[in-house]
GROMACS .gro file of C-alpha atoms in nm:
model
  107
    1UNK     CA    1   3.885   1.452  -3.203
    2UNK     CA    2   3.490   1.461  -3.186
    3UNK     CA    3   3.338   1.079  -3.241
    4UNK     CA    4   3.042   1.082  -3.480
    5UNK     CA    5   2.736   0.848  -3.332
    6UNK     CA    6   2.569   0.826  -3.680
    7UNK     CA    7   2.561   0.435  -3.821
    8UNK     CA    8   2.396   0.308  -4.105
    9UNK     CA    9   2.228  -0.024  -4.009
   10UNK     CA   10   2.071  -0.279  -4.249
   11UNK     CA   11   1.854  -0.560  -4.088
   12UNK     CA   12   1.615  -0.856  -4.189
   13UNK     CA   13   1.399  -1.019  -3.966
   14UNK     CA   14   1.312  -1.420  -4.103
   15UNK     CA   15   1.015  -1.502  -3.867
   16UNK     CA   16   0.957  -1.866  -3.818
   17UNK     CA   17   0.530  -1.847  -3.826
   18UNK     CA   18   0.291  -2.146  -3.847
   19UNK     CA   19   0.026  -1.961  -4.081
   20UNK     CA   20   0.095  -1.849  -4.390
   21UNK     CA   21   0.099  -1.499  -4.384
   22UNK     CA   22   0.488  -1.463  -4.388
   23UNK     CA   23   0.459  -1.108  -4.560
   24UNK     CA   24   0.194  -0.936  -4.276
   25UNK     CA   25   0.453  -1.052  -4.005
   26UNK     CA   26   0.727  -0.894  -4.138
   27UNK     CA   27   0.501  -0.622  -4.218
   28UNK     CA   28   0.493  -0.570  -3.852
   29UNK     CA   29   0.827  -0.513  -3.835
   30UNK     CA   30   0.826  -0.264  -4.130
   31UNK     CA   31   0.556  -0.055  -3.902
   32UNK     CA   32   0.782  -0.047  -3.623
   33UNK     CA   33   1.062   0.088  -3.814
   34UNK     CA   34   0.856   0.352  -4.012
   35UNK     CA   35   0.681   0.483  -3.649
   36UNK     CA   36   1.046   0.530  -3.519
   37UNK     CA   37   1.107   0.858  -3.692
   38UNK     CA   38   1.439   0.756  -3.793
   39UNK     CA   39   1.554   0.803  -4.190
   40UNK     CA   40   1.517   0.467  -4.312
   41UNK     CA   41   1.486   0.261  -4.665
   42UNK     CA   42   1.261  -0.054  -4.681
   43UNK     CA   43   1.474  -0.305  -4.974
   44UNK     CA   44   1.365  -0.611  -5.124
   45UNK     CA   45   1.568  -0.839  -4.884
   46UNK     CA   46   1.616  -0.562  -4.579
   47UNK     CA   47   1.573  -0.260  -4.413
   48UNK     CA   48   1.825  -0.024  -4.382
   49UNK     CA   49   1.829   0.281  -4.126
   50UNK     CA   50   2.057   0.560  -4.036
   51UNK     CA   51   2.074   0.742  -3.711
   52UNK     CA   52   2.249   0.678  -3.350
   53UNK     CA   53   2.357   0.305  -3.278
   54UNK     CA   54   2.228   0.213  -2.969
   55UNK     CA   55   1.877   0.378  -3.051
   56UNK     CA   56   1.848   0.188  -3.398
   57UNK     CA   57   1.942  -0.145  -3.189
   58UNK     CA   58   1.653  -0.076  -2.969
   59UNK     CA   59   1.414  -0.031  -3.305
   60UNK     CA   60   1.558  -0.377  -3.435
   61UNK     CA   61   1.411  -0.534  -3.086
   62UNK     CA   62   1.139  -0.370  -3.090
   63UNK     CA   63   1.100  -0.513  -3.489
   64UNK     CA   64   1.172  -0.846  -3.352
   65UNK     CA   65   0.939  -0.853  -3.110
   66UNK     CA   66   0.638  -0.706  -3.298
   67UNK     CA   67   0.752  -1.035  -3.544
   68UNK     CA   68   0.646  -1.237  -3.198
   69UNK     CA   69   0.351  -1.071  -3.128
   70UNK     CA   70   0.239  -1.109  -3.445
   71UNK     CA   71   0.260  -1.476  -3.430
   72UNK     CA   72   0.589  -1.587  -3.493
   73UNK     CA   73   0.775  -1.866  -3.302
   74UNK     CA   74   1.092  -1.740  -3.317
   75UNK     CA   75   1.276  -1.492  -3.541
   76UNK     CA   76   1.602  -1.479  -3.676
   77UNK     CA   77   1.748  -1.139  -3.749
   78UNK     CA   78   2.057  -1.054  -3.938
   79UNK     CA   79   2.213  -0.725  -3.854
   80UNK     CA   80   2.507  -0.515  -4.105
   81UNK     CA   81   2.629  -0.206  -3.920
   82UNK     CA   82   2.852   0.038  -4.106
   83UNK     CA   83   3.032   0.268  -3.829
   84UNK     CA   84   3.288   0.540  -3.922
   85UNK     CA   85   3.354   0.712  -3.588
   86UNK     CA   86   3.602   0.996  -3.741
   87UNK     CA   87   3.243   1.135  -3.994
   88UNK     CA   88   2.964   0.918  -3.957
   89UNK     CA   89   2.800   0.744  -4.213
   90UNK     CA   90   2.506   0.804  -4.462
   91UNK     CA   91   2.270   0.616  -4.688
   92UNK     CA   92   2.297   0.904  -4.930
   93UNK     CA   93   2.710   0.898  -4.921
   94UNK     CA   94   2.631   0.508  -5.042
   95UNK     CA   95   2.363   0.533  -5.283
   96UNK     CA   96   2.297   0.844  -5.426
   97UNK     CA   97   2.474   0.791  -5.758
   98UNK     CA   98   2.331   0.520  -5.841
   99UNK     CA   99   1.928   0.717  -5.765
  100UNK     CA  100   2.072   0.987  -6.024
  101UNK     CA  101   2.108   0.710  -6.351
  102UNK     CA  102   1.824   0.590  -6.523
  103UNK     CA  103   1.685   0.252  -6.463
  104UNK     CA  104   1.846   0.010  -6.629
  105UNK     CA  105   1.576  -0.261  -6.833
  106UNK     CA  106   1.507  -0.604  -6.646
  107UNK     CA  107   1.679  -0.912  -6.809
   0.00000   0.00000   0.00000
């Protein structure tokens, strides 16, 4: 049997910045993700890509360090990986559902 190399990965960077411009850090890590050419979803609290493992790692470094460059001390990064070897995984096999109801009113 064939192994399937597609993941879906959610991350969050928290950079530790002296300034206050929390938002334009992380920002920088939102570029780096949306210049890898990889399907990807930006969330309220994370980022969530699909595509081969190893090169979606590399993107999260690369996030991470664009978080340093951009000023940050130090960043800390959580990381959720979803991999089903036998298929593969999808963000549309998770969500998509839920994108065909209606909103539902704020409370």
């Amino acid at each position: 049997m064939e192994k399937s190399n597609q993941v879906t990965v959610s991350f969050s960077v928290v950079p530790h910045i002296k300034s206050d411009d929390l938002y334009g850090v992380i920002d920088r890590a939102i570029e780096v993700v949306q210049n890898a050419g990889v399907r990807y979803e930006v969330g309220a609290m994370e980022t969530t890509m699909e595509g081969d493992l190893d090169e979606l790692l590399g993107i999260i470094k690369k996030a991470q360090d664009a978080c340093v460059q951009a000023g940050a001390i130090d960043v800390i990064t959580s990381i959720k990986i979803h991999y089903r070897p036998s298929t593969g995984v999808t963000m549309d096999e998770k969500i998509a559902k839920y994108r065909e109801q209606a909103p539902q009113p704020v409370r």
